[in-house]
């Protein structure tokens, strides 16, 4: 992922070759939505740059006298103006959207200490959710999208106290809870706040949180996550194969919350 957005390109002076952007679904999807809004793209906005998107972008570029193989600030600005307005999403929906970009599908890798997961949810967590809902146990491979959203809201968003935070920090706290566990997210938060690091979201943590710039805190989450990951790989070199993707996620989180500060 490039970490670029249409808005960032429109505000800059740099023109980017399409070939360097076409594999970033978080950029391609809004671009496709804009091309649809302008009537150039008939297919759906799926974030995958295929022949239909190429043809649509070339037609758009020809119409506005732009290079068909590059995305310039002017092109990005024109595309931004064409994106249909969406109804506002809640902070939880915003956070879940980011996390599910990185927690896709069913995964079972022997070297991954997280074990078997589906959309980031482990078998143990899913069984706990089913127990609370008084539902029969079944494989995490069978989890539905409705259950995914409900589980994440109950066992992560609410338990990590994200609803007490402003949107940028809530997003960072939620993704950290999913990636490191709820207690791990609170430990990171306490480290950033400079309070006793005990994993308990008590009065001292709440008071310190209200006195801090939550936008700044949200951006610093990525730093402490990256530092932790490097320490983890140093302790357990078998996890080095995952480091690159872990750090890419941390940088993507920083970009995502910065857009909301």
XYZ file of C-alpha atoms in Angstrom:
261
model
C 0.000 0.000 0.000
C 1.278 3.475 -0.913
C -0.341 5.382 1.957
C -1.460 8.025 -0.562
C -4.983 9.390 -0.883
C -6.685 11.455 -3.576
C -6.853 14.323 -1.098
C -3.107 14.167 -0.352
C -2.239 14.086 -4.066
C -4.596 16.995 -4.788
C -2.866 19.087 -2.101
C 0.626 18.327 -3.439
C 2.585 19.250 -6.559
C 3.743 15.734 -7.457
C 2.374 13.707 -10.366
C 2.440 9.944 -9.791
C 2.666 7.251 -12.487
C -0.452 5.075 -12.475
C 1.737 1.969 -12.414
C 2.971 2.957 -8.929
C -0.572 3.393 -7.564
C -2.715 0.716 -9.168
C -2.054 -1.939 -6.506
C -3.244 0.211 -3.578
C -6.955 -0.645 -3.069
C -7.454 2.151 -0.508
C -6.588 4.647 -3.266
C -8.046 2.775 -6.243
C -11.521 2.305 -4.756
C -12.342 6.025 -4.261
C -10.826 6.730 -7.681
C -13.208 4.148 -9.163
C -16.138 5.695 -7.275
C -15.270 9.050 -8.828
C -14.993 7.559 -12.314
C -18.422 5.986 -11.803
C -19.827 9.301 -10.646
C -18.507 10.930 -13.814
C -19.981 8.184 -15.985
C -16.689 6.713 -17.197
C -16.798 3.436 -15.237
C -19.707 1.013 -15.475
C -18.304 -1.701 -13.193
C -18.275 -1.691 -9.412
C -15.706 0.082 -7.247
C -13.866 -2.952 -5.883
C -10.379 -1.482 -5.370
C -8.886 -3.694 -8.099
C -7.338 -1.877 -11.047
C -8.231 -3.977 -14.079
C -8.839 -3.336 -17.795
C -12.188 -1.602 -17.172
C -10.589 0.861 -14.761
C -7.747 1.495 -17.214
C -10.228 2.249 -20.003
C -12.316 4.467 -17.724
C -9.300 6.431 -16.504
C -8.026 6.908 -20.067
C -11.448 8.259 -21.094
C -11.451 10.588 -18.073
C -7.922 11.792 -18.879
C -8.841 12.410 -22.529
C -11.944 14.372 -21.529
C -9.971 16.715 -19.260
C -6.763 16.822 -21.346
C -4.696 14.942 -18.771
C -1.978 12.287 -19.188
C -3.638 8.832 -19.191
C -0.700 7.126 -17.453
C -0.352 9.446 -14.447
C -2.355 10.892 -11.553
C -1.674 14.601 -11.181
C -2.893 16.998 -8.472
C -5.432 18.437 -10.947
C -6.713 14.957 -11.811
C -7.019 14.069 -8.114
C -8.931 17.296 -7.443
C -11.375 16.606 -10.285
C -11.908 13.066 -9.036
C -12.475 14.185 -5.445
C -15.240 16.535 -6.545
C -16.981 13.652 -8.329
C -17.065 11.195 -5.405
C -20.687 10.769 -4.264
C -21.371 11.990 -0.752
C -21.713 9.151 1.726
C -23.803 9.247 4.883
C -21.622 9.825 7.952
C -20.270 6.672 9.571
C -19.871 6.116 13.280
C -16.448 6.059 14.904
C -16.802 2.301 15.388
C -17.630 1.724 11.712
C -14.658 3.886 10.756
C -12.358 1.891 13.036
C -13.710 -1.452 11.846
C -13.216 -0.436 8.218
C -9.517 0.177 8.854
C -8.954 -3.009 10.833
C -10.687 -5.248 8.298
C -8.386 -3.939 5.574
C -5.634 -5.806 7.394
C -7.598 -8.710 8.836
C -8.880 -10.372 5.691
C -10.291 -13.857 5.361
C -9.349 -17.138 6.953
C -5.697 -17.610 7.948
C -3.917 -20.586 9.490
C -0.123 -20.329 9.491
C 1.890 -22.665 11.753
C 4.512 -20.006 12.545
C 1.935 -17.403 13.571
C 1.466 -17.428 17.354
C -2.011 -15.959 16.833
C -3.183 -19.328 15.547
C -6.202 -19.897 13.321
C -8.088 -16.662 12.561
C -10.908 -15.429 10.349
C -11.092 -11.671 9.756
C -8.694 -11.308 12.661
C -10.834 -13.297 15.095
C -9.283 -16.327 16.784
C -11.101 -19.554 17.530
C -10.896 -18.862 21.282
C -12.442 -15.391 20.970
C -15.189 -16.645 18.657
C -16.102 -19.434 21.063
C -16.279 -16.873 23.891
C -18.621 -14.729 21.788
C -20.847 -17.719 20.965
C -20.943 -18.686 24.652
C -22.086 -15.193 25.635
C -24.760 -15.258 22.944
C -25.846 -18.752 24.089
C -25.217 -20.111 20.607
C -23.788 -23.537 19.703
C -20.037 -23.670 19.115
C -18.805 -23.862 15.534
C -15.626 -23.243 13.575
C -14.355 -19.685 13.216
C -14.337 -20.379 9.472
C -18.144 -20.131 9.630
C -18.302 -16.680 11.231
C -20.694 -14.275 9.477
C -20.084 -10.598 8.687
C -22.827 -9.624 11.148
C -21.126 -11.651 13.883
C -17.749 -10.106 13.025
C -19.073 -6.569 13.551
C -21.027 -7.514 16.684
C -18.090 -9.397 18.221
C -15.634 -6.594 17.547
C -17.985 -4.032 19.069
C -18.708 -6.037 22.227
C -15.354 -7.692 22.948
C -12.958 -5.028 21.658
C -14.513 -1.595 21.073
C -16.470 -1.475 24.318
C -14.007 -3.451 26.446
C -11.086 -1.241 25.359
C -13.143 1.882 26.301
C -12.928 3.279 22.767
C -16.310 5.011 23.161
C -14.686 7.338 25.741
C -12.160 8.616 23.183
C -12.228 11.031 20.290
C -12.400 9.374 16.871
C -8.673 9.338 15.907
C -7.592 7.857 19.245
C -10.561 5.473 19.327
C -9.511 4.078 15.939
C -5.916 3.592 17.109
C -7.027 2.043 20.407
C -9.431 -0.347 18.673
C -6.942 -1.593 16.084
C -4.332 -2.027 18.807
C -6.805 -4.029 20.910
C -7.483 -6.309 17.936
C -3.783 -6.702 17.151
C -2.372 -6.905 20.702
C -5.364 -7.783 22.874
C -7.490 -5.386 24.929
C -5.062 -5.379 27.865
C -2.172 -4.794 25.468
C -3.949 -1.747 24.024
C -4.500 -0.310 27.501
C -0.835 -0.938 28.373
C 0.241 0.982 25.263
C -2.171 3.803 26.126
C -0.844 4.056 29.684
C 2.726 4.099 28.391
C 1.837 7.042 26.140
C -0.023 8.833 28.942
C 2.856 8.429 31.385
C 0.732 6.790 34.088
C 1.194 3.494 35.930
C 1.301 0.731 33.338
C -0.931 -1.965 34.844
C -3.432 -2.723 32.063
C -6.373 -1.412 34.118
C -8.449 1.447 32.687
C -8.922 3.106 36.068
C -9.514 6.694 37.281
C -5.857 7.760 36.874
C -5.800 6.613 33.257
C -9.155 8.264 32.520
C -8.061 11.556 34.094
C -4.768 11.611 32.203
C -6.609 10.829 28.972
C -8.879 13.850 29.359
C -5.882 16.142 29.872
C -3.944 15.033 26.787
C -4.181 15.988 23.121
C -5.898 12.855 21.833
C -4.978 13.569 18.217
C -1.290 13.574 19.116
C -1.737 10.400 21.169
C -3.360 8.638 18.221
C -0.396 9.385 15.976
C 2.097 8.153 18.578
C 0.444 4.736 18.808
C 2.229 3.630 15.657
C 5.620 4.510 17.162
C 5.190 2.383 20.276
C 3.718 -0.472 18.260
C 6.701 -0.527 15.911
C 9.151 -0.381 18.828
C 7.369 -3.313 20.475
C 7.378 -5.381 17.292
C 11.129 -4.997 16.855
C 11.678 -6.084 20.467
C 9.399 -9.061 19.910
C 11.293 -10.202 16.818
C 14.576 -9.804 18.676
C 13.250 -12.105 21.420
C 11.708 -14.549 18.956
C 13.414 -14.491 15.523
C 10.839 -16.969 14.160
C 8.440 -14.010 13.930
C 10.739 -11.969 11.667
C 8.836 -13.164 8.583
C 5.812 -11.150 9.747
C 7.657 -7.932 10.674
C 7.366 -6.166 7.331
C 3.568 -6.509 7.150
C 3.189 -5.613 10.824
C 5.097 -2.371 10.348
C 3.200 -1.563 7.134
C -0.007 -1.823 9.146
C 1.376 0.531 11.801
C 2.327 3.159 9.219
C -1.063 2.773 7.536
C -2.755 3.338 10.907
C -0.762 6.541 11.398
C -1.847 7.814 7.980
C -5.478 6.831 8.627
C -5.767 8.635 11.968
C -3.873 11.699 10.700
C -6.636 12.180 8.124
C -9.108 12.387 11.026
C -7.226 14.652 13.438
